[in-house]
Amino acid sequence: MSGEEVRERDVRTPRSAKGVVITQLVAYAALLIVAALVSIWPSDPVLIVWTILVAVTGLGALLRWWPFDDTFRTSVVERMVSGLAGICAFVAAGMVVPHLVRDPGAATSRASITSWAVVFGILVTVLVIVGFITQMLRTVRSHLIRSLSHAVFGGIACVSAAGWCFLPVFIAIALTSGGGKHVAGVVIVMAVVLLILLSLGAAAASWWREGAEDGSHDYIGVALLPVMIGGIAMYMATLAMYFLIF
């Protein structure tokens, strides 16, 4: 085989990231529209339905189109652990979001919203420990670091997705009356969140374009991964609003 043929085989044609970008835009648009509607009728049943809807669609879609090309057995274990951790995060969010939307300025609101951060930290710690134990139990431990990073990263995405449950809380705070400090806080926080989401989206598009030609990564899963991780940015934005405004 000539050197020219080898170079030709080594060069991979980048794939189009159009599907990744469109999927992300649709996901963000759906989140914003539904959250806006929820903010109009912020009753407890509506907020509970909102939490369940985000959980079912977000977790269900990512676990269905898992973006990591691991073995079947490893993939099933990763999805089960990640899905269970994600459900725990959504349950914890569903317990505090209704109270925060009803009365975002209550004396106990800061304690309520920071409690979810504790749950997030515990779940991430558990994911790392379980992921390491799972990898140690493998008969063949090839690509150990890669498999461990896949398991932890996927789990963090599922847990972070619960952060989108706080979007109606952010909207409720943004719509409360306030002076210049309030407006400045909303603008700054929204700008930071937008920058983070754009950066995550660009990283996903780059990952897809530079992926293997065999199509082992499904573009829907690749697109949803940064959207779900963006949930932690939404939570941090809501948390920041409490310390900037209240």
PDB file of C-alpha atoms in Angstrom:
ATOM      1  CA  MET A   1       0.000   0.000   0.000  1.00  0.00           C
ATOM      2  CA  SER A   2       1.464   3.361  -1.053  1.00  0.00           C
ATOM      3  CA  GLY A   3       1.999   6.269   1.326  1.00  0.00           C
ATOM      4  CA  GLU A   4      -0.633   8.252  -0.553  1.00  0.00           C
ATOM      5  CA  GLU A   5      -3.246   5.526  -0.001  1.00  0.00           C
ATOM      6  CA  VAL A   6      -2.424   5.389   3.713  1.00  0.00           C
ATOM      7  CA  ARG A   7      -2.809   9.147   4.038  1.00  0.00           C
ATOM      8  CA  GLU A   8      -6.101   8.985   2.150  1.00  0.00           C
ATOM      9  CA  ARG A   9      -7.474   6.345   4.536  1.00  0.00           C
ATOM     10  CA  ASP A  10      -6.334   8.305   7.595  1.00  0.00           C
ATOM     11  CA  VAL A  11      -8.152  11.442   6.493  1.00  0.00           C
ATOM     12  CA  ARG A  12     -11.750  11.424   7.710  1.00  0.00           C
ATOM     13  CA  THR A  13     -14.388  13.572   6.149  1.00  0.00           C
ATOM     14  CA  PRO A  14     -16.083  15.627   8.883  1.00  0.00           C
ATOM     15  CA  ARG A  15     -19.767  14.839   9.286  1.00  0.00           C
ATOM     16  CA  SER A  16     -22.415  17.526   9.151  1.00  0.00           C
ATOM     17  CA  ALA A  17     -23.515  18.769  12.575  1.00  0.00           C
ATOM     18  CA  LYS A  18     -26.841  20.095  11.307  1.00  0.00           C
ATOM     19  CA  GLY A  19     -28.840  17.364  13.058  1.00  0.00           C
ATOM     20  CA  VAL A  20     -27.040  18.020  16.351  1.00  0.00           C
ATOM     21  CA  VAL A  21     -27.717  21.760  16.196  1.00  0.00           C
ATOM     22  CA  ILE A  22     -31.376  21.346  15.206  1.00  0.00           C
ATOM     23  CA  THR A  23     -31.991  18.803  17.978  1.00  0.00           C
ATOM     24  CA  GLN A  24     -30.506  21.165  20.559  1.00  0.00           C
ATOM     25  CA  LEU A  25     -32.565  24.124  19.327  1.00  0.00           C
ATOM     26  CA  VAL A  26     -35.763  22.059  19.458  1.00  0.00           C
ATOM     27  CA  ALA A  27     -34.950  20.855  22.985  1.00  0.00           C
ATOM     28  CA  TYR A  28     -34.227  24.361  24.280  1.00  0.00           C
ATOM     29  CA  ALA A  29     -37.311  25.800  22.581  1.00  0.00           C
ATOM     30  CA  ALA A  30     -39.517  23.095  24.105  1.00  0.00           C
ATOM     31  CA  LEU A  31     -38.073  23.724  27.572  1.00  0.00           C
ATOM     32  CA  LEU A  32     -38.610  27.484  27.334  1.00  0.00           C
ATOM     33  CA  ILE A  33     -42.137  27.259  25.931  1.00  0.00           C
ATOM     34  CA  VAL A  34     -43.364  24.682  28.441  1.00  0.00           C
ATOM     35  CA  ALA A  35     -41.660  26.483  31.350  1.00  0.00           C
ATOM     36  CA  ALA A  36     -43.311  29.750  30.304  1.00  0.00           C
ATOM     37  CA  LEU A  37     -46.711  28.048  30.257  1.00  0.00           C
ATOM     38  CA  VAL A  38     -46.019  26.497  33.652  1.00  0.00           C
ATOM     39  CA  SER A  39     -45.154  29.946  35.016  1.00  0.00           C
ATOM     40  CA  ILE A  40     -48.611  31.182  34.010  1.00  0.00           C
ATOM     41  CA  TRP A  41     -50.318  28.485  36.114  1.00  0.00           C
ATOM     42  CA  PRO A  42     -47.781  27.750  38.887  1.00  0.00           C
ATOM     43  CA  SER A  43     -49.943  25.373  40.900  1.00  0.00           C
ATOM     44  CA  ASP A  44     -48.444  22.357  42.648  1.00  0.00           C
ATOM     45  CA  PRO A  45     -50.020  19.784  40.267  1.00  0.00           C
ATOM     46  CA  VAL A  46     -48.763  21.708  37.226  1.00  0.00           C
ATOM     47  CA  LEU A  47     -45.246  21.934  38.661  1.00  0.00           C
ATOM     48  CA  ILE A  48     -45.247  18.231  39.488  1.00  0.00           C
ATOM     49  CA  VAL A  49     -46.332  17.415  35.931  1.00  0.00           C
ATOM     50  CA  TRP A  50     -43.573  19.721  34.668  1.00  0.00           C
ATOM     51  CA  THR A  51     -40.964  17.828  36.697  1.00  0.00           C
ATOM     52  CA  ILE A  52     -42.241  14.456  35.498  1.00  0.00           C
ATOM     53  CA  LEU A  53     -42.368  15.660  31.885  1.00  0.00           C
ATOM     54  CA  VAL A  54     -38.769  16.877  31.920  1.00  0.00           C
ATOM     55  CA  ALA A  55     -37.648  13.660  33.617  1.00  0.00           C
ATOM     56  CA  VAL A  56     -39.450  11.307  31.236  1.00  0.00           C
ATOM     57  CA  THR A  57     -38.471  13.105  28.036  1.00  0.00           C
ATOM     58  CA  GLY A  58     -34.922  14.006  29.050  1.00  0.00           C
ATOM     59  CA  LEU A  59     -33.870  10.774  30.706  1.00  0.00           C
ATOM     60  CA  GLY A  60     -35.865   8.630  28.311  1.00  0.00           C
ATOM     61  CA  ALA A  61     -34.340  10.213  25.220  1.00  0.00           C
ATOM     62  CA  LEU A  62     -30.733  10.121  26.427  1.00  0.00           C
ATOM     63  CA  LEU A  63     -30.976   6.565  27.734  1.00  0.00           C
ATOM     64  CA  ARG A  64     -32.584   5.508  24.453  1.00  0.00           C
ATOM     65  CA  TRP A  65     -29.966   7.225  22.265  1.00  0.00           C
ATOM     66  CA  TRP A  66     -26.966   6.650  24.527  1.00  0.00           C
ATOM     67  CA  PRO A  67     -24.070   8.529  22.878  1.00  0.00           C
ATOM     68  CA  PHE A  68     -21.235   6.287  24.071  1.00  0.00           C
ATOM     69  CA  ASP A  69     -20.021   3.329  22.008  1.00  0.00           C
ATOM     70  CA  ASP A  70     -19.328   0.873  24.829  1.00  0.00           C
ATOM     71  CA  THR A  71     -20.034  -2.855  24.820  1.00  0.00           C
ATOM     72  CA  PHE A  72     -23.653  -3.932  25.214  1.00  0.00           C
ATOM     73  CA  ARG A  73     -23.210  -5.168  28.786  1.00  0.00           C
ATOM     74  CA  THR A  74     -21.299  -2.056  29.882  1.00  0.00           C
ATOM     75  CA  SER A  75     -23.809   0.197  28.151  1.00  0.00           C
ATOM     76  CA  VAL A  76     -26.766  -1.430  29.921  1.00  0.00           C
ATOM     77  CA  VAL A  77     -25.122  -1.046  33.341  1.00  0.00           C
ATOM     78  CA  GLU A  78     -24.214   2.584  32.621  1.00  0.00           C
ATOM     79  CA  ARG A  79     -27.760   3.398  31.557  1.00  0.00           C
ATOM     80  CA  MET A  80     -29.322   1.711  34.584  1.00  0.00           C
ATOM     81  CA  VAL A  81     -27.061   3.483  37.087  1.00  0.00           C
ATOM     82  CA  SER A  82     -27.340   6.834  35.298  1.00  0.00           C
ATOM     83  CA  GLY A  83     -31.107   6.562  35.001  1.00  0.00           C
ATOM     84  CA  LEU A  84     -31.525   5.708  38.683  1.00  0.00           C
ATOM     85  CA  ALA A  85     -29.319   8.628  39.731  1.00  0.00           C
ATOM     86  CA  GLY A  86     -31.259  10.928  37.424  1.00  0.00           C
ATOM     87  CA  ILE A  87     -34.585   9.838  38.920  1.00  0.00           C
ATOM     88  CA  CYS A  88     -33.274  10.593  42.423  1.00  0.00           C
ATOM     89  CA  ALA A  89     -32.216  14.071  41.292  1.00  0.00           C
ATOM     90  CA  PHE A  90     -35.630  14.765  39.756  1.00  0.00           C
ATOM     91  CA  VAL A  91     -37.434  13.578  42.887  1.00  0.00           C
ATOM     92  CA  ALA A  92     -35.319  15.930  44.992  1.00  0.00           C
ATOM     93  CA  ALA A  93     -36.028  18.810  42.607  1.00  0.00           C
ATOM     94  CA  GLY A  94     -39.752  18.074  42.599  1.00  0.00           C
ATOM     95  CA  MET A  95     -39.812  18.387  46.382  1.00  0.00           C
ATOM     96  CA  VAL A  96     -38.511  21.977  46.423  1.00  0.00           C
ATOM     97  CA  VAL A  97     -39.551  23.579  43.114  1.00  0.00           C
ATOM     98  CA  PRO A  98     -43.286  24.096  43.941  1.00  0.00           C
ATOM     99  CA  HIS A  99     -42.436  25.972  47.143  1.00  0.00           C
ATOM    100  CA  LEU A 100     -39.833  28.117  45.373  1.00  0.00           C
ATOM    101  CA  VAL A 101     -42.200  29.093  42.545  1.00  0.00           C
ATOM    102  CA  ARG A 102     -45.048  29.958  44.926  1.00  0.00           C
ATOM    103  CA  ASP A 103     -42.910  32.187  47.130  1.00  0.00           C
ATOM    104  CA  PRO A 104     -39.400  32.719  45.732  1.00  0.00           C
ATOM    105  CA  GLY A 105     -38.603  35.349  48.345  1.00  0.00           C
ATOM    106  CA  ALA A 106     -39.570  33.316  51.406  1.00  0.00           C
ATOM    107  CA  ALA A 107     -37.155  33.120  54.310  1.00  0.00           C
ATOM    108  CA  THR A 108     -36.659  29.388  53.766  1.00  0.00           C
ATOM    109  CA  SER A 109     -36.146  29.611  49.993  1.00  0.00           C
ATOM    110  CA  ARG A 110     -32.358  29.802  50.118  1.00  0.00           C
ATOM    111  CA  ALA A 111     -32.172  26.717  52.302  1.00  0.00           C
ATOM    112  CA  SER A 112     -34.600  24.894  50.002  1.00  0.00           C
ATOM    113  CA  ILE A 113     -32.720  25.620  46.794  1.00  0.00           C
ATOM    114  CA  THR A 114     -29.279  24.896  48.256  1.00  0.00           C
ATOM    115  CA  SER A 115     -30.525  21.537  49.521  1.00  0.00           C
ATOM    116  CA  TRP A 116     -30.663  20.295  45.936  1.00  0.00           C
ATOM    117  CA  ALA A 117     -26.965  21.108  45.527  1.00  0.00           C
ATOM    118  CA  VAL A 118     -26.261  18.739  48.415  1.00  0.00           C
ATOM    119  CA  VAL A 119     -28.255  16.009  46.667  1.00  0.00           C
ATOM    120  CA  PHE A 120     -26.375  16.689  43.435  1.00  0.00           C
ATOM    121  CA  GLY A 121     -23.011  16.374  45.171  1.00  0.00           C
ATOM    122  CA  ILE A 122     -23.988  13.120  46.862  1.00  0.00           C
ATOM    123  CA  LEU A 123     -25.269  11.592  43.618  1.00  0.00           C
ATOM    124  CA  VAL A 124     -22.135  12.549  41.686  1.00  0.00           C
ATOM    125  CA  THR A 125     -19.976  11.016  44.417  1.00  0.00           C
ATOM    126  CA  VAL A 126     -22.027   7.824  44.285  1.00  0.00           C
ATOM    127  CA  LEU A 127     -21.730   7.750  40.484  1.00  0.00           C
ATOM    128  CA  VAL A 128     -17.940   7.939  40.666  1.00  0.00           C
ATOM    129  CA  ILE A 129     -17.749   5.175  43.279  1.00  0.00           C
ATOM    130  CA  VAL A 130     -20.213   2.874  41.498  1.00  0.00           C
ATOM    131  CA  GLY A 131     -18.541   3.546  38.157  1.00  0.00           C
ATOM    132  CA  PHE A 132     -15.129   2.621  39.546  1.00  0.00           C
ATOM    133  CA  ILE A 133     -16.456  -0.556  41.183  1.00  0.00           C
ATOM    134  CA  THR A 134     -18.230  -1.539  37.962  1.00  0.00           C
ATOM    135  CA  GLN A 135     -15.038  -1.144  35.959  1.00  0.00           C
ATOM    136  CA  MET A 136     -13.055  -3.188  38.489  1.00  0.00           C
ATOM    137  CA  LEU A 137     -15.570  -6.034  38.159  1.00  0.00           C
ATOM    138  CA  ARG A 138     -15.045  -6.278  34.407  1.00  0.00           C
ATOM    139  CA  THR A 139     -13.310  -9.436  33.221  1.00  0.00           C
ATOM    140  CA  VAL A 140     -11.445  -7.546  30.521  1.00  0.00           C
ATOM    141  CA  ARG A 141     -10.384  -4.099  31.705  1.00  0.00           C
ATOM    142  CA  SER A 142      -9.358  -2.653  28.360  1.00  0.00           C
ATOM    143  CA  HIS A 143      -9.997   1.070  27.847  1.00  0.00           C
ATOM    144  CA  LEU A 144     -10.556   1.411  31.603  1.00  0.00           C
ATOM    145  CA  ILE A 145     -10.253   5.199  31.817  1.00  0.00           C
ATOM    146  CA  ARG A 146     -12.421   5.698  28.756  1.00  0.00           C
ATOM    147  CA  SER A 147     -15.181   3.417  30.042  1.00  0.00           C
ATOM    148  CA  LEU A 148     -15.069   5.018  33.488  1.00  0.00           C
ATOM    149  CA  SER A 149     -15.327   8.513  32.025  1.00  0.00           C
ATOM    150  CA  HIS A 150     -18.287   7.430  29.892  1.00  0.00           C
ATOM    151  CA  ALA A 151     -20.115   6.011  32.902  1.00  0.00           C
ATOM    152  CA  VAL A 152     -19.497   9.064  35.093  1.00  0.00           C
ATOM    153  CA  PHE A 153     -20.140  11.596  32.340  1.00  0.00           C
ATOM    154  CA  GLY A 154     -23.426   9.983  31.333  1.00  0.00           C
ATOM    155  CA  GLY A 155     -24.531   9.809  34.952  1.00  0.00           C
ATOM    156  CA  ILE A 156     -23.667  13.455  35.565  1.00  0.00           C
ATOM    157  CA  ALA A 157     -25.710  14.402  32.499  1.00  0.00           C
ATOM    158  CA  CYS A 158     -28.750  12.541  33.850  1.00  0.00           C
ATOM    159  CA  VAL A 159     -28.390  14.141  37.284  1.00  0.00           C
ATOM    160  CA  SER A 160     -27.745  17.612  35.845  1.00  0.00           C
ATOM    161  CA  ALA A 161     -30.890  17.384  33.719  1.00  0.00           C
ATOM    162  CA  ALA A 162     -32.962  17.831  36.875  1.00  0.00           C
ATOM    163  CA  GLY A 163     -31.599  21.360  37.050  1.00  0.00           C
ATOM    164  CA  TRP A 164     -34.015  22.332  34.278  1.00  0.00           C
ATOM    165  CA  CYS A 165     -36.842  21.836  36.780  1.00  0.00           C
ATOM    166  CA  PHE A 166     -35.716  25.147  38.304  1.00  0.00           C
ATOM    167  CA  LEU A 167     -36.397  27.079  35.085  1.00  0.00           C
ATOM    168  CA  PRO A 168     -39.904  28.166  36.253  1.00  0.00           C
ATOM    169  CA  VAL A 169     -38.285  29.366  39.489  1.00  0.00           C
ATOM    170  CA  PHE A 170     -35.834  31.473  37.496  1.00  0.00           C
ATOM    171  CA  ILE A 171     -38.699  32.912  35.455  1.00  0.00           C
ATOM    172  CA  ALA A 172     -40.665  33.691  38.619  1.00  0.00           C
ATOM    173  CA  ILE A 173     -37.690  35.552  40.092  1.00  0.00           C
ATOM    174  CA  ALA A 174     -37.017  37.409  36.850  1.00  0.00           C
ATOM    175  CA  LEU A 175     -40.632  38.605  36.686  1.00  0.00           C
ATOM    176  CA  THR A 176     -40.687  39.939  40.239  1.00  0.00           C
ATOM    177  CA  SER A 177     -40.557  43.706  40.527  1.00  0.00           C
ATOM    178  CA  GLY A 178     -37.189  45.209  41.379  1.00  0.00           C
ATOM    179  CA  GLY A 179     -34.832  48.077  40.743  1.00  0.00           C
ATOM    180  CA  GLY A 180     -31.634  48.365  38.787  1.00  0.00           C
ATOM    181  CA  LYS A 181     -29.918  45.643  40.793  1.00  0.00           C
ATOM    182  CA  HIS A 182     -32.671  43.204  39.879  1.00  0.00           C
ATOM    183  CA  VAL A 183     -32.505  43.983  36.155  1.00  0.00           C
ATOM    184  CA  ALA A 184     -28.709  43.887  36.106  1.00  0.00           C
ATOM    185  CA  GLY A 185     -28.686  40.574  37.950  1.00  0.00           C
ATOM    186  CA  VAL A 186     -31.129  38.990  35.510  1.00  0.00           C
ATOM    187  CA  VAL A 187     -29.207  40.234  32.455  1.00  0.00           C
ATOM    188  CA  ILE A 188     -25.805  39.130  33.764  1.00  0.00           C
ATOM    189  CA  VAL A 189     -26.996  35.687  34.815  1.00  0.00           C
ATOM    190  CA  MET A 190     -28.840  35.099  31.532  1.00  0.00           C
ATOM    191  CA  ALA A 191     -25.755  36.129  29.556  1.00  0.00           C
ATOM    192  CA  VAL A 192     -23.544  33.712  31.491  1.00  0.00           C
ATOM    193  CA  VAL A 193     -26.025  30.844  31.037  1.00  0.00           C
ATOM    194  CA  LEU A 194     -26.317  31.560  27.320  1.00  0.00           C
ATOM    195  CA  LEU A 195     -22.527  31.530  26.974  1.00  0.00           C
ATOM    196  CA  ILE A 196     -22.305  28.190  28.784  1.00  0.00           C
ATOM    197  CA  LEU A 197     -25.049  26.614  26.662  1.00  0.00           C
ATOM    198  CA  LEU A 198     -23.461  27.871  23.441  1.00  0.00           C
ATOM    199  CA  SER A 199     -20.084  26.486  24.508  1.00  0.00           C
ATOM    200  CA  LEU A 200     -21.596  23.095  25.325  1.00  0.00           C
ATOM    201  CA  GLY A 201     -23.444  23.068  22.017  1.00  0.00           C
ATOM    202  CA  ALA A 202     -20.288  23.908  20.079  1.00  0.00           C
ATOM    203  CA  ALA A 203     -18.408  21.121  21.852  1.00  0.00           C
ATOM    204  CA  ALA A 204     -21.140  18.612  20.952  1.00  0.00           C
ATOM    205  CA  ALA A 205     -21.140  19.716  17.314  1.00  0.00           C
ATOM    206  CA  SER A 206     -17.349  19.383  17.176  1.00  0.00           C
ATOM    207  CA  TRP A 207     -17.515  15.919  18.760  1.00  0.00           C
ATOM    208  CA  TRP A 208     -20.039  14.780  16.165  1.00  0.00           C
ATOM    209  CA  ARG A 209     -18.139  16.235  13.191  1.00  0.00           C
ATOM    210  CA  GLU A 210     -14.894  14.569  14.239  1.00  0.00           C
ATOM    211  CA  GLY A 211     -16.497  11.229  15.144  1.00  0.00           C
ATOM    212  CA  ALA A 212     -15.829   7.921  13.457  1.00  0.00           C
ATOM    213  CA  GLU A 213     -17.357   7.322  10.054  1.00  0.00           C
ATOM    214  CA  ASP A 214     -19.097   4.153  11.226  1.00  0.00           C
ATOM    215  CA  GLY A 215     -21.802   6.257  12.903  1.00  0.00           C
ATOM    216  CA  SER A 216     -21.330   4.591  16.287  1.00  0.00           C
ATOM    217  CA  HIS A 217     -22.493   7.779  18.029  1.00  0.00           C
ATOM    218  CA  ASP A 218     -26.134   8.616  17.458  1.00  0.00           C
ATOM    219  CA  TYR A 219     -26.474  12.332  16.766  1.00  0.00           C
ATOM    220  CA  ILE A 220     -29.593  12.637  18.957  1.00  0.00           C
ATOM    221  CA  GLY A 221     -27.719  11.387  22.004  1.00  0.00           C
ATOM    222  CA  VAL A 222     -24.731  13.596  21.220  1.00  0.00           C
ATOM    223  CA  ALA A 223     -27.047  16.596  20.889  1.00  0.00           C
ATOM    224  CA  LEU A 224     -28.978  15.885  24.087  1.00  0.00           C
ATOM    225  CA  LEU A 225     -25.898  15.334  26.237  1.00  0.00           C
ATOM    226  CA  PRO A 226     -24.946  19.058  26.481  1.00  0.00           C
ATOM    227  CA  VAL A 227     -28.600  20.064  26.815  1.00  0.00           C
ATOM    228  CA  MET A 228     -28.964  17.882  29.885  1.00  0.00           C
ATOM    229  CA  ILE A 229     -25.643  19.005  31.334  1.00  0.00           C
ATOM    230  CA  GLY A 230     -26.876  22.558  30.787  1.00  0.00           C
ATOM    231  CA  GLY A 231     -29.449  21.850  33.473  1.00  0.00           C
ATOM    232  CA  ILE A 232     -26.805  22.412  36.143  1.00  0.00           C
ATOM    233  CA  ALA A 233     -26.114  25.827  34.590  1.00  0.00           C
ATOM    234  CA  MET A 234     -29.825  26.612  34.888  1.00  0.00           C
ATOM    235  CA  TYR A 235     -29.804  25.583  38.529  1.00  0.00           C
ATOM    236  CA  MET A 236     -26.686  27.645  39.264  1.00  0.00           C
ATOM    237  CA  ALA A 237     -28.305  30.634  37.544  1.00  0.00           C
ATOM    238  CA  THR A 238     -31.370  30.323  39.761  1.00  0.00           C
ATOM    239  CA  LEU A 239     -29.176  29.952  42.825  1.00  0.00           C
ATOM    240  CA  ALA A 240     -27.164  33.026  41.818  1.00  0.00           C
ATOM    241  CA  MET A 241     -30.361  35.058  41.526  1.00  0.00           C
ATOM    242  CA  TYR A 242     -31.116  34.401  45.180  1.00  0.00           C
ATOM    243  CA  PHE A 243     -27.767  35.763  46.276  1.00  0.00           C
ATOM    244  CA  LEU A 244     -27.824  38.703  43.843  1.00  0.00           C
ATOM    245  CA  ILE A 245     -31.395  39.845  44.469  1.00  0.00           C
ATOM    246  CA  PHE A 246     -32.870  38.512  47.713  1.00  0.00           C
TER     247      PHE A 246
END
